[in-house]
C-alpha positions in Angstrom: 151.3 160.0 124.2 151.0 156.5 123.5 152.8 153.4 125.3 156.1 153.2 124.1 156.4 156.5 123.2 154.1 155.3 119.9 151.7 158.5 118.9 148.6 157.0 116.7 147.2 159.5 113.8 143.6 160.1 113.7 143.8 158.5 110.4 145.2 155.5 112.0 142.4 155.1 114.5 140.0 155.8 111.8 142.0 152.8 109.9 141.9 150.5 112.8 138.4 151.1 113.4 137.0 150.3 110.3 139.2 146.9 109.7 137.5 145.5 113.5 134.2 146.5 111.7 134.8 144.8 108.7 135.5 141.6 110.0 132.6 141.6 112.9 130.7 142.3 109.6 131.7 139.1 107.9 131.3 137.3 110.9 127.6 138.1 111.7 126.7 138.4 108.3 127.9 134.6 107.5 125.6 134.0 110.7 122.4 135.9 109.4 122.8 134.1 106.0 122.7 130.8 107.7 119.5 131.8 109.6 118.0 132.5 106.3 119.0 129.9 104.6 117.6 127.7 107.9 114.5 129.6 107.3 113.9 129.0 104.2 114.3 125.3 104.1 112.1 125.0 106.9 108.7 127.0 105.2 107.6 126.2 101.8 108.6 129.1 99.0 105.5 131.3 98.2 103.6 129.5 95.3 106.3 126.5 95.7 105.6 122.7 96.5 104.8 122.4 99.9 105.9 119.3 102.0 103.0 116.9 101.4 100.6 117.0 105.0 100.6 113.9 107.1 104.4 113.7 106.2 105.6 113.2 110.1 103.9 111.7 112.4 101.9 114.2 114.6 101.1 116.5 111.4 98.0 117.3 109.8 96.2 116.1 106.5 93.3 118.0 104.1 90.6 116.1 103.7 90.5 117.8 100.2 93.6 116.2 99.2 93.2 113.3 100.6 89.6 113.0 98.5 91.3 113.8 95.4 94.4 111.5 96.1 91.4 108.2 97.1 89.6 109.2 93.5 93.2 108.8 91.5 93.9 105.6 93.5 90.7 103.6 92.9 90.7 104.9 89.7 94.7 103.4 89.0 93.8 100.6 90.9 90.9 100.1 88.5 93.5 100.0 85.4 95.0 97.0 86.7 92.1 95.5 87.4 90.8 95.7 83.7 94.4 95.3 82.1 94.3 91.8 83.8 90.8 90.7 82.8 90.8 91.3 79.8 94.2 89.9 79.1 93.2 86.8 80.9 95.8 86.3 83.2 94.1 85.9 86.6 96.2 83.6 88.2 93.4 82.6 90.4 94.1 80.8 93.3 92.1 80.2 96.7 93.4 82.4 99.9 90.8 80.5 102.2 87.3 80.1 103.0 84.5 81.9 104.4 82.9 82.1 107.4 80.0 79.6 105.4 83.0 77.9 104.0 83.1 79.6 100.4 86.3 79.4 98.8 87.9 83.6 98.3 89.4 83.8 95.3 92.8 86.1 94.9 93.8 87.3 91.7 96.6 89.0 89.4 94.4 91.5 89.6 94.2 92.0 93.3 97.5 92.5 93.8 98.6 94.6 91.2 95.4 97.3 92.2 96.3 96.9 96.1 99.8 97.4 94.9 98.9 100.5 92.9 96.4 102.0 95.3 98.5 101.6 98.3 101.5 103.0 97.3 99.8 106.2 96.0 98.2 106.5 99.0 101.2 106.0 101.5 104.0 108.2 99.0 101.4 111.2 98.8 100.4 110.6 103.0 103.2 109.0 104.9 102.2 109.6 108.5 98.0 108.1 107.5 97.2 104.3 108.6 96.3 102.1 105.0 94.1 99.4 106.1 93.8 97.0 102.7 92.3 93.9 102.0 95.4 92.5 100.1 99.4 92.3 102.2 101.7 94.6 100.9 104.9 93.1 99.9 107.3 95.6 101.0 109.7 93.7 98.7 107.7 94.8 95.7 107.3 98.4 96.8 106.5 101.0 93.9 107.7 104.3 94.0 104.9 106.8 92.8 104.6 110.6 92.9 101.7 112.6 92.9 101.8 116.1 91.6 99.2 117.6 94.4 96.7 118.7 91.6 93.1 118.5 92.4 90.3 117.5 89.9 88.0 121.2 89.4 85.1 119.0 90.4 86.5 118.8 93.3 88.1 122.3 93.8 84.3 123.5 93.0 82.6 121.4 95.5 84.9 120.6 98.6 86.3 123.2 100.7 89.7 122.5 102.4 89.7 120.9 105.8 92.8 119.5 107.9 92.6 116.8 110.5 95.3 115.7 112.5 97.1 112.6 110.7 96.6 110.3 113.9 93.0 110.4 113.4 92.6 109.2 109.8 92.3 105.7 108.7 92.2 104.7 105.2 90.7 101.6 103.7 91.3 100.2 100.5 89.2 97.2 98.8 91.7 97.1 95.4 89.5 94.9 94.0 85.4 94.4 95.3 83.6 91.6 94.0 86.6 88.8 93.4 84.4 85.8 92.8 82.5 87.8 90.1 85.8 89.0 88.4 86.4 85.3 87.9 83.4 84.4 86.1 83.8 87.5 84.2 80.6 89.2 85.5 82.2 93.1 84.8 79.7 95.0 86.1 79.7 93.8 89.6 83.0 95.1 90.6 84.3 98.0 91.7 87.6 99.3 93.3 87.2 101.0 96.8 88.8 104.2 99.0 87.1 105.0 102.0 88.8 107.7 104.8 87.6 107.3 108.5 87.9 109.9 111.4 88.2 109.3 114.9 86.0 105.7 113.2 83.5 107.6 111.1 83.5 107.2 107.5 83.6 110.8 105.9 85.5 110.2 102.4 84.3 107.6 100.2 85.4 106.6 96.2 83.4 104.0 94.3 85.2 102.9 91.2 83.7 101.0 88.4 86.7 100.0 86.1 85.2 98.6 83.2 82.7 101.7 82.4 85.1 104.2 84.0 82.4 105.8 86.3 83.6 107.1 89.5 81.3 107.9 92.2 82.6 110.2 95.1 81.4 112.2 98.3 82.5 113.6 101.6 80.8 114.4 104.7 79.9 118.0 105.3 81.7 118.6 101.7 80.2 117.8 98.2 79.5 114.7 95.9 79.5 114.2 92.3 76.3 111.4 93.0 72.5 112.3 94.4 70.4 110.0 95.8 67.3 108.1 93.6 64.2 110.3 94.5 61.5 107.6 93.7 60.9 104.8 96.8 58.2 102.7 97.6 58.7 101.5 101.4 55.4 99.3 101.3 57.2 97.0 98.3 60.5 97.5 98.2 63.3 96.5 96.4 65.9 94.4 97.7 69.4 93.6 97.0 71.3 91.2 98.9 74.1 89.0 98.0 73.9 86.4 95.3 74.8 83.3 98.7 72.4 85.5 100.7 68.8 85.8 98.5 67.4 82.8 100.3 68.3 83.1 103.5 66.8 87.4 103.1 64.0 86.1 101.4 61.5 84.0 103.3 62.2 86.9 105.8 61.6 89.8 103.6 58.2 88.7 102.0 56.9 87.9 105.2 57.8 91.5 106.3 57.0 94.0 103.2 54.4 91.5 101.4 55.0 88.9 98.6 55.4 91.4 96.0 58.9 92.7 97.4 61.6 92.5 94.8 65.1 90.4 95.6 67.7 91.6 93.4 70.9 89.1 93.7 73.9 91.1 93.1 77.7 90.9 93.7 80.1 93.4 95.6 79.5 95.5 98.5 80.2 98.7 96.6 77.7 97.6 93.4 74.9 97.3 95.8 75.5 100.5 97.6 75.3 102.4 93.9 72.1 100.8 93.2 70.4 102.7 96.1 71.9 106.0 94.2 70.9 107.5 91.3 73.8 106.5 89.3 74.0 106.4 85.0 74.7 103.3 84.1 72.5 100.8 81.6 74.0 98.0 83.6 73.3 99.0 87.1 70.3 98.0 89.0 68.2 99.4 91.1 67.1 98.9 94.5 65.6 100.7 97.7 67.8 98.6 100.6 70.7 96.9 101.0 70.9 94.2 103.0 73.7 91.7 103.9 73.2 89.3 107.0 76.3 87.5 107.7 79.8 89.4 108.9 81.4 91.5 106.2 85.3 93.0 106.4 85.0 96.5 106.8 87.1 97.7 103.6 84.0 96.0 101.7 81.3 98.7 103.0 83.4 101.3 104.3 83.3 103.7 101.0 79.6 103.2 100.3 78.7 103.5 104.5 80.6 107.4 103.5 78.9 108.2 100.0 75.2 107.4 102.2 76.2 109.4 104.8 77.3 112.6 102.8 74.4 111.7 100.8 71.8 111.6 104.3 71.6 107.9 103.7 72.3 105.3 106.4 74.4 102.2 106.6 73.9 100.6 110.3 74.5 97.0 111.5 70.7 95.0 111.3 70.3 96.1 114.9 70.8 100.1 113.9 74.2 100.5 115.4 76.4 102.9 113.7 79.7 100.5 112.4 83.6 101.7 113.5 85.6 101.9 111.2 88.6 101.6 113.7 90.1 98.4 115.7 89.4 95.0 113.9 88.3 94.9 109.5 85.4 92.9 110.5 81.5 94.0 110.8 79.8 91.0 112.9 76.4 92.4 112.6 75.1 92.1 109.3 74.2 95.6 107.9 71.2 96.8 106.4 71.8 100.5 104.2 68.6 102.8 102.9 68.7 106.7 101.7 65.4 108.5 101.4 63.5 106.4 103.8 63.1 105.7 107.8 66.1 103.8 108.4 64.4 103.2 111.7 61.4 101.6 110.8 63.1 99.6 108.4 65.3 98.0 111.5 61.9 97.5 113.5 60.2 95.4 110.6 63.0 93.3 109.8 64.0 92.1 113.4 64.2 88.2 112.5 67.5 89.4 110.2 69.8 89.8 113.3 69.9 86.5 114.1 69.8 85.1 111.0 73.5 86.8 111.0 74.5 84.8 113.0 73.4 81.3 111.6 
């Protein structure tokens, strides 16, 4: 007997029952789908876009991506460059002197690659340092996307590899070889990606934008560039700087013989692809590369990482390895083989470290 003198069926119970279970039923259930849905925004879809690495702070980046992403960079960065040239609207103007009191030249074409490259870099890796030669003008910002596709070359020949974001700097040289760009010597420049961890140079993306040819390597990974196989250390060839051939000259003879070959050139990036064996009818050849004044570190950065993946070396004239971290200058001069004894080079030339300083 019920309260109230109320008798409940057995059907009644059974009713009453199944109402309370209905509505805990809607109530956890609209909790579960919220989980889900939680869930699912938080973990990329299988075989859907995936956030892009180095996207917060603290995250990690693929090396492999970050490669591919450095190759499309130079390489748009290298359309600007060529747009403006041949349209002949340089615009240049002087941004200062040298260290021996040369006027640097800034172009049109300067900004519009640093613009280019370093807006593809930063939308495609958010949380990565961009170290470039140009400012960015955050007024003039450009909004690109990247699709995440990866070259085959690249897919073939470079495994993936992630690194925390905190330990990667990139630098960028939009535009190598300025002064030569002015007087309309094409070959000479290139556009520039290099990507340093923990300070060593392990990505590097040589771009020559008015043949198209793009050299590439990474460290412990691949290349699409060898080495030159044929070197004669007694004589060797010699390229310096088009300011510098006097100065490496007198020292140079003295060293390897009067029959050693000084190749004037301009751009940090052009000298390092004449110590490779690279197919162009325009590009020269040399053994070492050899510059003895202070040089900005997104100037030798990408060719210091194509010698290393390659075996080569690029050290300052005294053999130290260069940082690619801290300030964008290289006081000590820098002398870069591949194929030979780095060492011995450093031990016959040891007049060149102080000219570096002169």
């Amino acid at each position: 007997m019920a309260p109230m003198g109320i008798r409940l069926s057995p059907l009644g119970m059974a009713v009453f029952c199944l109402l309370g279970l209905g509505v805990l039923y809607h109530l956890y259930s609209g909790f579960l789908a919220g989980r889900f849905a939680f869930f699912m925004l938080s973990e990329p879809a299988a075989g859907g876009p995936e956030t892009p690495h180095g996207s917060v702070p603290g995250g990690a980046v693929d090396l492999r991506e970050l490669l591919a992403m450095s190759v499309l960079a130079a390489v748009r960065g290298g359309e600007e460059v060529k747009r403006v040239r041949e349209g002949n609207v340089l615009n240049a103007k002087a941004k200062g002197k040298t260290r021996e009191g040369a006027e640097e030249q800034l172009t049109t074409g300067d900004l519009l690659s640093n613009r280019r490259m370093f807006y593809l870099l930063k939308g495609a890796f958010p949380a990565v340092q961009i170290n470039s030669e140009e400012h960015v003008d955050t007024a003039d910002q450009e909004t690109v996307s990247w699709d995440r596709s990866i070259p085959e070359d690249i897919k073939q020949k470079i495994q993936p590899k992630e690194v925390p974001a905190e330990s990667v700097t990139v630098w960028i040289d939009p535009l190598d070889a300025t002064q030569e760009y002015t007087e309309d010597l094409r070959q000479y420049v290139t556009t520039m990606v290099c990507v340093a961890v923990n300070g060593k140079p392990v990505i590097g993306v040589i771009h020559k934008p008015f043949s198209s040819y793009t050299a590439w390597a990474m460290v412990d990974g691949g290349s699409n560039v060898k080495a030159r196989s044929s070197y004669n250390e007694k004589t060797p060839r010699i390229i310096v700087s088009r300011s510098h051939a006097g100065k490496v000259e007198q020292v140079a003879r003295q060293t390897f013989g009067n029959k050693t070959v000084i190749i004037p050139a301009g751009g940090a990036g052009y000298k390092v692809l004449a110590l490779l064996d690279v197919p162009e009818i325009n590009q020269e050849e040399a053994d070492v590369y050899i510059h003895v004044t202070y040089i900005k570190k997104w100037d030798i950065c990408a060719g210091n990482a194509v010698l290393r993946a390659l075996g080569g070396h690029m050290t300052t004239l005294t053999g130290e390895e260069i940082s690619y971290t801290g300030s964008d200058g290289n006081e000590g001069g820098l002398i870069a083989s591949i194929n030979m004894n780095h060492k011995a080079l450093i031990e016959k030339l040891p007049d060149l470290e102080k000219t570096s300083h002169k």
